[in-house]
């Protein structure tokens, strides 16, 4: 039995093609010629793993379709008890069929080519002075703990700390498969409402921090010519040990065609600072490239990230009420402490579901009518 309706037939045919490709890959993975070619084997393993998720749901979907057909036939049975059982089974099976169809539509959505990449996480204090810088530190700790809980690695590439434990800016690499797919919706303005430590009257202040999540760029993603770069070295400033301030280890990389400037000075080694700066530069150039290629994404990012002031916020963290609200999906959680300890999975799942629904509507205009 196949799904009814023109759209159902199209999806079913596409899924049959996916299953056929999955079976072909299974044969390749037992082929000595493929096993002996490391690159080809790893590519086949990755594709087989990705398609396996779709095939598993599709096979269950086919089972359910067959059982739906059987239950419909039993509705005409001479035995009243069998007809009642068939009616109950049909209701449950129809609900499961509808859910599986929705799951398969999501699985068949075009995949963001950057979803499996590591990310560069850039957090900058916006409106609010020192209080914003302190909250930038809180957000970095939140994302670091979330990454740690998932077994990912977080490495600071650049930081500009303030005197009381905050950050004017901090840039980190988060390494873990699928990091971009999980955290890409965190880009935007995060607003905090709380009583600062320095506030003697107990008044609540509102501050803002800008978060940007960029996919890590490989050298093949972005072509940077040596002639396009101006690299300046100078003596580092600020905390970091005696040798940091006495050697020309700080590196400033300017990408002449775009005007982008990246500064790294955390390491004692000039080479390490240069390599970190180039990682940041490649990620920013890749992000610019993506924006140029996808106009819609550029508009979304502009509306999310904004300028770092109190408008255009995507999320509010209210300390007096222990409340976190994501304004895009209207989700409010009254467990601020847990969220700031890295417990953001519920927020992330809500955002992924929301944007998947948006993508489904865009893919199927009839769904929005």
mmCIF file of C-alpha atoms in Angstrom:
data_model
loop_
_atom_site.group_PDB
_atom_site.id
_atom_site.type_symbol
_atom_site.label_atom_id
_atom_site.label_comp_id
_atom_site.label_asym_id
_atom_site.label_seq_id
_atom_site.Cartn_x
_atom_site.Cartn_y
_atom_site.Cartn_z
ATOM 1 C CA UNK A 1 0.000 0.000 0.000
ATOM 2 C CA UNK A 2 1.196 3.507 -0.814
ATOM 3 C CA UNK A 3 0.339 6.873 0.706
ATOM 4 C CA UNK A 4 -2.609 8.460 -1.098
ATOM 5 C CA UNK A 5 -2.530 11.824 -2.824
ATOM 6 C CA UNK A 6 -0.083 13.182 -5.389
ATOM 7 C CA UNK A 7 2.243 14.516 -2.711
ATOM 8 C CA UNK A 8 2.195 11.151 -0.918
ATOM 9 C CA UNK A 9 3.147 9.271 -4.088
ATOM 10 C CA UNK A 10 6.006 11.673 -4.818
ATOM 11 C CA UNK A 11 7.369 11.283 -1.285
ATOM 12 C CA UNK A 12 6.960 7.489 -1.391
ATOM 13 C CA UNK A 13 8.860 7.267 -4.689
ATOM 14 C CA UNK A 14 11.626 9.432 -3.279
ATOM 15 C CA UNK A 15 11.847 7.243 -0.171
ATOM 16 C CA UNK A 16 12.050 4.098 -2.279
ATOM 17 C CA UNK A 17 14.985 5.687 -4.081
ATOM 18 C CA UNK A 18 16.632 6.455 -0.728
ATOM 19 C CA UNK A 19 16.155 2.828 0.389
ATOM 20 C CA UNK A 20 17.629 1.544 -2.880
ATOM 21 C CA UNK A 21 20.676 3.776 -2.413
ATOM 22 C CA UNK A 22 20.993 2.507 1.171
ATOM 23 C CA UNK A 23 21.080 -1.104 -0.081
ATOM 24 C CA UNK A 24 23.704 -0.190 -2.684
ATOM 25 C CA UNK A 25 25.871 1.321 0.030
ATOM 26 C CA UNK A 26 25.528 -1.830 2.130
ATOM 27 C CA UNK A 27 26.982 -3.782 -0.778
ATOM 28 C CA UNK A 28 29.788 -1.244 -1.209
ATOM 29 C CA UNK A 29 30.747 -1.533 2.458
ATOM 30 C CA UNK A 30 31.444 -5.248 1.960
ATOM 31 C CA UNK A 31 33.334 -4.694 -1.315
ATOM 32 C CA UNK A 32 37.108 -5.249 -0.843
ATOM 33 C CA UNK A 33 37.857 -2.511 -3.387
ATOM 34 C CA UNK A 34 35.916 0.051 -1.323
ATOM 35 C CA UNK A 35 37.268 -1.237 1.992
ATOM 36 C CA UNK A 36 40.789 -0.808 0.649
ATOM 37 C CA UNK A 37 40.157 2.821 -0.311
ATOM 38 C CA UNK A 38 40.066 4.748 2.964
ATOM 39 C CA UNK A 39 38.441 7.913 1.606
ATOM 40 C CA UNK A 40 35.792 6.034 -0.379
ATOM 41 C CA UNK A 41 35.037 3.759 2.561
ATOM 42 C CA UNK A 42 34.638 6.624 5.039
ATOM 43 C CA UNK A 43 32.411 8.505 2.596
ATOM 44 C CA UNK A 44 30.225 5.430 2.138
ATOM 45 C CA UNK A 45 30.015 4.889 5.914
ATOM 46 C CA UNK A 46 28.882 8.473 6.482
ATOM 47 C CA UNK A 47 26.251 8.339 3.736
ATOM 48 C CA UNK A 48 25.045 4.906 4.905
ATOM 49 C CA UNK A 49 24.666 6.233 8.458
ATOM 50 C CA UNK A 50 22.705 9.298 7.330
ATOM 51 C CA UNK A 51 20.386 7.337 5.035
ATOM 52 C CA UNK A 52 19.900 4.692 7.722
ATOM 53 C CA UNK A 53 17.936 7.182 9.815
ATOM 54 C CA UNK A 54 15.498 7.748 6.954
ATOM 55 C CA UNK A 55 15.274 4.082 5.951
ATOM 56 C CA UNK A 56 14.447 2.959 9.501
ATOM 57 C CA UNK A 57 11.472 5.339 9.657
ATOM 58 C CA UNK A 58 10.412 4.489 6.089
ATOM 59 C CA UNK A 59 10.352 0.751 6.819
ATOM 60 C CA UNK A 60 8.200 1.327 9.880
ATOM 61 C CA UNK A 61 5.974 3.575 7.765
ATOM 62 C CA UNK A 62 5.473 0.769 5.209
ATOM 63 C CA UNK A 63 4.560 -1.650 8.000
ATOM 64 C CA UNK A 64 1.987 0.782 9.337
ATOM 65 C CA UNK A 65 0.491 1.363 5.869
ATOM 66 C CA UNK A 66 0.000 -2.382 5.462
ATOM 67 C CA UNK A 67 -1.612 -2.681 8.874
ATOM 68 C CA UNK A 68 -3.917 0.253 8.076
ATOM 69 C CA UNK A 69 -5.065 -1.558 4.932
ATOM 70 C CA UNK A 70 -5.666 -4.766 6.897
ATOM 71 C CA UNK A 71 -7.662 -2.947 9.584
ATOM 72 C CA UNK A 72 -9.832 -1.257 6.961
ATOM 73 C CA UNK A 73 -10.688 -4.639 5.471
ATOM 74 C CA UNK A 74 -11.644 -5.948 8.910
ATOM 75 C CA UNK A 75 -14.152 -3.107 9.330
ATOM 76 C CA UNK A 76 -16.403 -5.150 7.050
ATOM 77 C CA UNK A 77 -16.003 -8.378 9.005
ATOM 78 C CA UNK A 78 -19.170 -10.238 10.002
ATOM 79 C CA UNK A 79 -18.014 -10.418 13.640
ATOM 80 C CA UNK A 80 -18.971 -7.216 15.534
ATOM 81 C CA UNK A 81 -16.175 -7.698 18.073
ATOM 82 C CA UNK A 82 -13.569 -7.890 15.304
ATOM 83 C CA UNK A 83 -15.024 -4.749 13.715
ATOM 84 C CA UNK A 84 -14.714 -2.892 17.044
ATOM 85 C CA UNK A 85 -11.096 -4.011 17.505
ATOM 86 C CA UNK A 86 -10.303 -3.048 13.920
ATOM 87 C CA UNK A 87 -11.789 0.411 14.448
ATOM 88 C CA UNK A 88 -9.659 0.966 17.561
ATOM 89 C CA UNK A 89 -6.538 -0.299 15.787
ATOM 90 C CA UNK A 90 -7.248 1.909 12.787
ATOM 91 C CA UNK A 91 -7.474 5.036 14.925
ATOM 92 C CA UNK A 92 -4.110 4.320 16.580
ATOM 93 C CA UNK A 93 -2.454 3.294 13.319
ATOM 94 C CA UNK A 94 -3.739 6.380 11.472
ATOM 95 C CA UNK A 95 -2.287 8.636 14.166
ATOM 96 C CA UNK A 96 1.069 6.824 13.908
ATOM 97 C CA UNK A 97 0.962 7.012 10.100
ATOM 98 C CA UNK A 98 0.411 10.773 10.214
ATOM 99 C CA UNK A 99 3.304 11.208 12.649
ATOM 100 C CA UNK A 100 5.616 9.052 10.530
ATOM 101 C CA UNK A 101 4.677 11.025 7.416
ATOM 102 C CA UNK A 102 5.586 14.247 9.168
ATOM 103 C CA UNK A 103 8.862 12.736 10.415
ATOM 104 C CA UNK A 104 9.735 11.586 6.896
ATOM 105 C CA UNK A 105 8.979 15.015 5.411
ATOM 106 C CA UNK A 106 11.408 16.531 7.902
ATOM 107 C CA UNK A 107 14.047 13.903 7.154
ATOM 108 C CA UNK A 108 13.713 14.626 3.427
ATOM 109 C CA UNK A 109 14.173 18.371 3.806
ATOM 110 C CA UNK A 110 17.341 19.618 2.082
ATOM 111 C CA UNK A 111 20.141 19.386 4.605
ATOM 112 C CA UNK A 112 22.183 22.437 5.512
ATOM 113 C CA UNK A 113 25.659 21.537 4.170
ATOM 114 C CA UNK A 114 27.203 23.101 7.283
ATOM 115 C CA UNK A 115 25.180 21.112 9.828
ATOM 116 C CA UNK A 116 27.960 18.629 10.656
ATOM 117 C CA UNK A 117 30.600 21.321 11.119
ATOM 118 C CA UNK A 118 32.283 22.591 14.265
ATOM 119 C CA UNK A 119 31.395 26.160 15.149
ATOM 120 C CA UNK A 120 32.977 29.446 16.090
ATOM 121 C CA UNK A 121 31.017 30.951 18.953
ATOM 122 C CA UNK A 122 31.365 34.731 19.221
ATOM 123 C CA UNK A 123 29.926 36.459 22.283
ATOM 124 C CA UNK A 124 30.104 40.245 22.642
ATOM 125 C CA UNK A 125 28.869 42.581 25.352
ATOM 126 C CA UNK A 126 26.344 45.085 24.007
ATOM 127 C CA UNK A 127 24.213 47.621 25.856
ATOM 128 C CA UNK A 128 24.806 47.647 29.612
ATOM 129 C CA UNK A 129 28.512 48.236 30.204
ATOM 130 C CA UNK A 130 30.115 46.032 32.858
ATOM 131 C CA UNK A 131 26.861 44.213 33.548
ATOM 132 C CA UNK A 132 26.675 43.162 29.878
ATOM 133 C CA UNK A 133 30.297 41.982 30.039
ATOM 134 C CA UNK A 134 29.501 39.876 33.114
ATOM 135 C CA UNK A 135 26.532 38.307 31.353
ATOM 136 C CA UNK A 136 28.718 37.570 28.325
ATOM 137 C CA UNK A 137 30.825 35.505 30.745
ATOM 138 C CA UNK A 138 27.680 33.765 32.024
ATOM 139 C CA UNK A 139 26.615 32.851 28.489
ATOM 140 C CA UNK A 140 30.056 31.527 27.604
ATOM 141 C CA UNK A 141 29.961 29.324 30.710
ATOM 142 C CA UNK A 142 26.466 28.131 29.728
ATOM 143 C CA UNK A 143 27.534 27.087 26.238
ATOM 144 C CA UNK A 144 30.788 25.556 27.517
ATOM 145 C CA UNK A 145 28.924 23.341 29.981
ATOM 146 C CA UNK A 146 26.373 22.365 27.365
ATOM 147 C CA UNK A 147 29.231 21.362 25.046
ATOM 148 C CA UNK A 148 30.964 19.442 27.832
ATOM 149 C CA UNK A 149 27.767 17.507 28.619
ATOM 150 C CA UNK A 150 27.615 16.395 24.977
ATOM 151 C CA UNK A 151 31.244 15.347 24.924
ATOM 152 C CA UNK A 152 32.290 18.274 22.728
ATOM 153 C CA UNK A 153 35.470 20.296 23.122
ATOM 154 C CA UNK A 154 35.513 24.072 23.639
ATOM 155 C CA UNK A 155 38.710 26.018 22.910
ATOM 156 C CA UNK A 156 39.061 29.760 23.454
ATOM 157 C CA UNK A 157 40.547 31.460 20.395
ATOM 158 C CA UNK A 158 40.367 35.071 21.505
ATOM 159 C CA UNK A 159 39.156 36.948 24.577
ATOM 160 C CA UNK A 160 38.990 40.505 25.863
ATOM 161 C CA UNK A 161 38.285 40.212 29.600
ATOM 162 C CA UNK A 162 37.235 43.031 31.887
ATOM 163 C CA UNK A 163 38.594 43.661 35.351
ATOM 164 C CA UNK A 164 35.735 42.033 37.278
ATOM 165 C CA UNK A 165 35.393 38.708 35.479
ATOM 166 C CA UNK A 166 33.391 39.699 32.424
ATOM 167 C CA UNK A 167 34.186 39.709 28.717
ATOM 168 C CA UNK A 168 33.909 42.541 26.228
ATOM 169 C CA UNK A 169 34.310 39.779 23.640
ATOM 170 C CA UNK A 170 35.152 36.083 23.646
ATOM 171 C CA UNK A 171 35.531 33.807 20.629
ATOM 172 C CA UNK A 172 35.724 30.035 21.004
ATOM 173 C CA UNK A 173 35.845 26.990 18.767
ATOM 174 C CA UNK A 174 33.363 24.275 19.751
ATOM 175 C CA UNK A 175 34.310 20.954 18.207
ATOM 176 C CA UNK A 176 31.747 18.184 17.952
ATOM 177 C CA UNK A 177 29.885 16.502 15.141
ATOM 178 C CA UNK A 178 26.691 18.369 14.403
ATOM 179 C CA UNK A 179 27.603 21.337 16.608
ATOM 180 C CA UNK A 180 26.360 23.805 14.005
ATOM 181 C CA UNK A 181 23.046 21.981 13.499
ATOM 182 C CA UNK A 182 22.413 22.116 17.250
ATOM 183 C CA UNK A 183 23.544 25.649 18.072
ATOM 184 C CA UNK A 184 22.938 27.649 14.888
ATOM 185 C CA UNK A 185 19.685 29.140 16.204
ATOM 186 C CA UNK A 186 21.492 30.690 19.188
ATOM 187 C CA UNK A 187 22.625 33.616 17.031
ATOM 188 C CA UNK A 188 21.034 36.850 18.142
ATOM 189 C CA UNK A 189 20.619 39.286 21.012
ATOM 190 C CA UNK A 190 20.312 37.781 24.483
ATOM 191 C CA UNK A 191 18.838 40.169 27.039
ATOM 192 C CA UNK A 192 19.399 39.931 30.803
ATOM 193 C CA UNK A 193 17.311 41.555 33.533
ATOM 194 C CA UNK A 194 18.823 41.515 37.027
ATOM 195 C CA UNK A 195 20.062 43.658 39.895
ATOM 196 C CA UNK A 196 23.789 44.339 39.364
ATOM 197 C CA UNK A 197 26.192 43.736 42.245
ATOM 198 C CA UNK A 198 27.044 47.447 42.230
ATOM 199 C CA UNK A 199 23.382 48.546 42.458
ATOM 200 C CA UNK A 200 22.683 49.881 45.961
ATOM 201 C CA UNK A 201 18.990 50.677 45.436
ATOM 202 C CA UNK A 202 17.994 47.192 44.320
ATOM 203 C CA UNK A 203 16.903 48.352 40.880
ATOM 204 C CA UNK A 204 16.712 45.874 38.008
ATOM 205 C CA UNK A 205 18.937 46.732 35.047
ATOM 206 C CA UNK A 206 18.518 45.496 31.489
ATOM 207 C CA UNK A 207 21.603 44.623 29.460
ATOM 208 C CA UNK A 208 22.213 42.916 26.125
ATOM 209 C CA UNK A 209 24.780 40.499 24.716
ATOM 210 C CA UNK A 210 25.214 39.518 21.075
ATOM 211 C CA UNK A 211 25.848 35.879 20.183
ATOM 212 C CA UNK A 212 26.950 34.758 16.719
ATOM 213 C CA UNK A 213 27.335 31.098 15.713
ATOM 214 C CA UNK A 214 29.432 30.564 12.590
ATOM 215 C CA UNK A 215 30.284 27.241 10.921
ATOM 216 C CA UNK A 216 33.985 26.415 10.950
ATOM 217 C CA UNK A 217 35.482 26.916 7.500
ATOM 218 C CA UNK A 218 37.991 24.529 5.988
ATOM 219 C CA UNK A 219 40.587 25.760 3.535
ATOM 220 C CA UNK A 220 38.560 24.193 0.709
ATOM 221 C CA UNK A 221 35.508 26.244 1.750
ATOM 222 C CA UNK A 222 37.233 29.615 1.496
ATOM 223 C CA UNK A 223 40.097 30.489 -0.847
ATOM 224 C CA UNK A 224 42.405 32.993 0.833
ATOM 225 C CA UNK A 225 45.352 34.206 -1.198
ATOM 226 C CA UNK A 226 48.481 35.265 0.746
ATOM 227 C CA UNK A 227 48.414 38.536 -1.196
ATOM 228 C CA UNK A 228 44.970 39.249 0.260
ATOM 229 C CA UNK A 229 46.336 39.341 3.814
ATOM 230 C CA UNK A 230 48.186 41.931 5.833
ATOM 231 C CA UNK A 231 49.662 40.431 8.987
ATOM 232 C CA UNK A 232 50.929 42.704 11.759
ATOM 233 C CA UNK A 233 52.619 41.529 14.943
ATOM 234 C CA UNK A 234 52.996 43.543 18.131
ATOM 235 C CA UNK A 235 53.419 43.210 21.874
ATOM 236 C CA UNK A 236 50.426 41.765 23.715
ATOM 237 C CA UNK A 237 48.648 43.724 26.404
ATOM 238 C CA UNK A 238 46.639 42.701 29.430
ATOM 239 C CA UNK A 239 46.895 39.611 31.650
ATOM 240 C CA UNK A 240 48.547 36.416 30.489
ATOM 241 C CA UNK A 241 51.959 35.942 32.090
ATOM 242 C CA UNK A 242 55.198 37.824 31.849
ATOM 243 C CA UNK A 243 56.273 36.565 28.433
ATOM 244 C CA UNK A 244 52.953 37.588 26.881
ATOM 245 C CA UNK A 245 53.708 41.229 27.552
ATOM 246 C CA UNK A 246 57.401 41.156 26.632
ATOM 247 C CA UNK A 247 57.372 39.485 23.207
ATOM 248 C CA UNK A 248 55.831 40.428 19.871
ATOM 249 C CA UNK A 249 53.367 37.516 19.961
ATOM 250 C CA UNK A 250 50.074 39.302 19.267
ATOM 251 C CA UNK A 251 48.840 38.983 15.680
ATOM 252 C CA UNK A 252 46.461 41.184 13.729
ATOM 253 C CA UNK A 253 45.275 39.748 10.400
ATOM 254 C CA UNK A 254 43.564 42.065 7.913
ATOM 255 C CA UNK A 255 41.758 40.589 4.921
ATOM 256 C CA UNK A 256 42.218 43.346 2.380
ATOM 257 C CA UNK A 257 39.366 42.524 -0.068
ATOM 258 C CA UNK A 258 36.699 42.417 2.666
ATOM 259 C CA UNK A 259 38.270 44.687 5.279
ATOM 260 C CA UNK A 260 37.747 42.062 7.995
ATOM 261 C CA UNK A 261 40.216 42.322 10.881
ATOM 262 C CA UNK A 262 40.950 39.567 13.415
ATOM 263 C CA UNK A 263 43.236 39.965 16.439
ATOM 264 C CA UNK A 264 44.569 37.094 18.566
ATOM 265 C CA UNK A 265 46.980 37.567 21.461
ATOM 266 C CA UNK A 266 46.141 34.861 24.015
ATOM 267 C CA UNK A 267 49.012 32.525 23.138
ATOM 268 C CA UNK A 268 52.695 33.125 23.867
ATOM 269 C CA UNK A 269 53.482 31.796 20.396
ATOM 270 C CA UNK A 270 53.115 34.155 17.459
ATOM 271 C CA UNK A 271 52.456 31.159 15.178
ATOM 272 C CA UNK A 272 49.651 29.839 17.377
ATOM 273 C CA UNK A 273 48.025 33.266 17.489
ATOM 274 C CA UNK A 274 48.299 33.524 13.705
ATOM 275 C CA UNK A 275 46.696 30.113 13.188
ATOM 276 C CA UNK A 276 43.838 30.974 15.545
ATOM 277 C CA UNK A 277 43.269 34.297 13.798
ATOM 278 C CA UNK A 278 43.118 32.565 10.427
ATOM 279 C CA UNK A 279 40.522 30.100 11.769
ATOM 280 C CA UNK A 280 38.338 32.998 12.856
ATOM 281 C CA UNK A 281 38.887 34.820 9.566
ATOM 282 C CA UNK A 282 37.974 31.767 7.473
ATOM 283 C CA UNK A 283 34.771 31.260 9.466
ATOM 284 C CA UNK A 284 33.737 34.895 9.016
ATOM 285 C CA UNK A 285 34.483 34.782 5.293
ATOM 286 C CA UNK A 286 32.480 31.562 4.935
ATOM 287 C CA UNK A 287 29.592 33.207 6.747
ATOM 288 C CA UNK A 288 29.774 36.160 4.340
ATOM 289 C CA UNK A 289 29.799 33.723 1.423
ATOM 290 C CA UNK A 290 26.727 31.925 2.753
ATOM 291 C CA UNK A 291 24.922 35.243 3.196
ATOM 292 C CA UNK A 292 25.639 36.212 -0.392
ATOM 293 C CA UNK A 293 24.430 32.844 -1.710
ATOM 294 C CA UNK A 294 21.310 32.694 0.435
ATOM 295 C CA UNK A 295 19.503 35.984 0.591
ATOM 296 C CA UNK A 296 16.847 34.675 2.928
ATOM 297 C CA UNK A 297 19.430 33.498 5.424
ATOM 298 C CA UNK A 298 21.074 36.894 5.272
ATOM 299 C CA UNK A 299 17.789 38.574 6.154
ATOM 300 C CA UNK A 300 17.177 36.130 9.014
ATOM 301 C CA UNK A 301 20.654 36.648 10.430
ATOM 302 C CA UNK A 302 20.364 40.427 10.252
ATOM 303 C CA UNK A 303 17.071 40.324 12.144
ATOM 304 C CA UNK A 304 18.525 37.958 14.753
ATOM 305 C CA UNK A 305 21.940 39.450 15.424
ATOM 306 C CA UNK A 306 21.178 43.152 15.026
ATOM 307 C CA UNK A 307 23.497 45.697 16.602
ATOM 308 C CA UNK A 308 23.750 44.555 20.218
ATOM 309 C CA UNK A 309 21.255 47.000 21.716
ATOM 310 C CA UNK A 310 18.038 46.113 23.554
ATOM 311 C CA UNK A 311 15.906 45.795 20.434
ATOM 312 C CA UNK A 312 15.757 42.723 18.214
ATOM 313 C CA UNK A 313 16.142 40.391 21.187
ATOM 314 C CA UNK A 314 15.671 36.649 20.720
ATOM 315 C CA UNK A 315 15.795 35.602 24.382
ATOM 316 C CA UNK A 316 15.390 37.190 27.808
ATOM 317 C CA UNK A 317 16.935 35.919 31.047
ATOM 318 C CA UNK A 318 15.034 37.399 34.001
ATOM 319 C CA UNK A 319 16.821 36.761 37.320
ATOM 320 C CA UNK A 320 14.167 38.078 39.772
ATOM 321 C CA UNK A 321 11.614 35.616 38.348
ATOM 322 C CA UNK A 322 14.136 32.859 37.509
ATOM 323 C CA UNK A 323 12.628 33.006 34.027
ATOM 324 C CA UNK A 324 14.000 32.386 30.539
ATOM 325 C CA UNK A 325 11.849 33.298 27.524
ATOM 326 C CA UNK A 326 12.663 32.613 23.885
ATOM 327 C CA UNK A 327 10.659 35.214 21.994
ATOM 328 C CA UNK A 328 10.779 33.449 18.617
ATOM 329 C CA UNK A 329 8.836 30.406 19.794
ATOM 330 C CA UNK A 330 7.075 31.857 22.839
ATOM 331 C CA UNK A 331 8.657 29.298 25.190
ATOM 332 C CA UNK A 332 9.142 30.302 28.833
ATOM 333 C CA UNK A 333 11.022 28.187 31.380
ATOM 334 C CA UNK A 334 11.134 28.963 35.096
ATOM 335 C CA UNK A 335 14.509 27.360 35.744
ATOM 336 C CA UNK A 336 17.081 30.014 35.024
ATOM 337 C CA UNK A 337 19.807 28.465 37.196
ATOM 338 C CA UNK A 338 19.587 25.176 35.322
ATOM 339 C CA UNK A 339 19.679 26.925 31.954
ATOM 340 C CA UNK A 340 22.800 28.900 32.867
ATOM 341 C CA UNK A 341 24.424 25.645 34.002
ATOM 342 C CA UNK A 342 24.107 24.395 30.418
ATOM 343 C CA UNK A 343 20.554 23.043 30.534
ATOM 344 C CA UNK A 344 19.437 24.544 27.217
ATOM 345 C CA UNK A 345 18.338 21.321 25.487
ATOM 346 C CA UNK A 346 14.625 22.094 25.857
ATOM 347 C CA UNK A 347 15.116 25.518 24.265
ATOM 348 C CA UNK A 348 17.178 24.051 21.436
ATOM 349 C CA UNK A 349 14.662 21.290 20.710
ATOM 350 C CA UNK A 350 11.850 23.847 20.618
ATOM 351 C CA UNK A 351 13.763 25.997 18.133
ATOM 352 C CA UNK A 352 14.656 23.054 15.891
ATOM 353 C CA UNK A 353 11.006 21.950 15.813
ATOM 354 C CA UNK A 354 9.867 25.504 15.037
ATOM 355 C CA UNK A 355 12.303 26.016 12.155
ATOM 356 C CA UNK A 356 11.590 22.550 10.760
ATOM 357 C CA UNK A 357 7.897 23.465 10.650
ATOM 358 C CA UNK A 358 8.801 26.711 8.863
ATOM 359 C CA UNK A 359 10.890 24.763 6.345
ATOM 360 C CA UNK A 360 8.019 22.316 5.756
ATOM 361 C CA UNK A 361 5.659 25.203 5.036
ATOM 362 C CA UNK A 362 8.127 26.720 2.588
ATOM 363 C CA UNK A 363 8.614 23.328 0.915
ATOM 364 C CA UNK A 364 4.863 22.693 0.706
ATOM 365 C CA UNK A 365 2.887 25.941 0.177
ATOM 366 C CA UNK A 366 -0.372 23.967 0.547
ATOM 367 C CA UNK A 367 0.542 23.257 4.166
ATOM 368 C CA UNK A 368 0.223 26.924 5.056
ATOM 369 C CA UNK A 369 -3.234 27.295 3.531
#
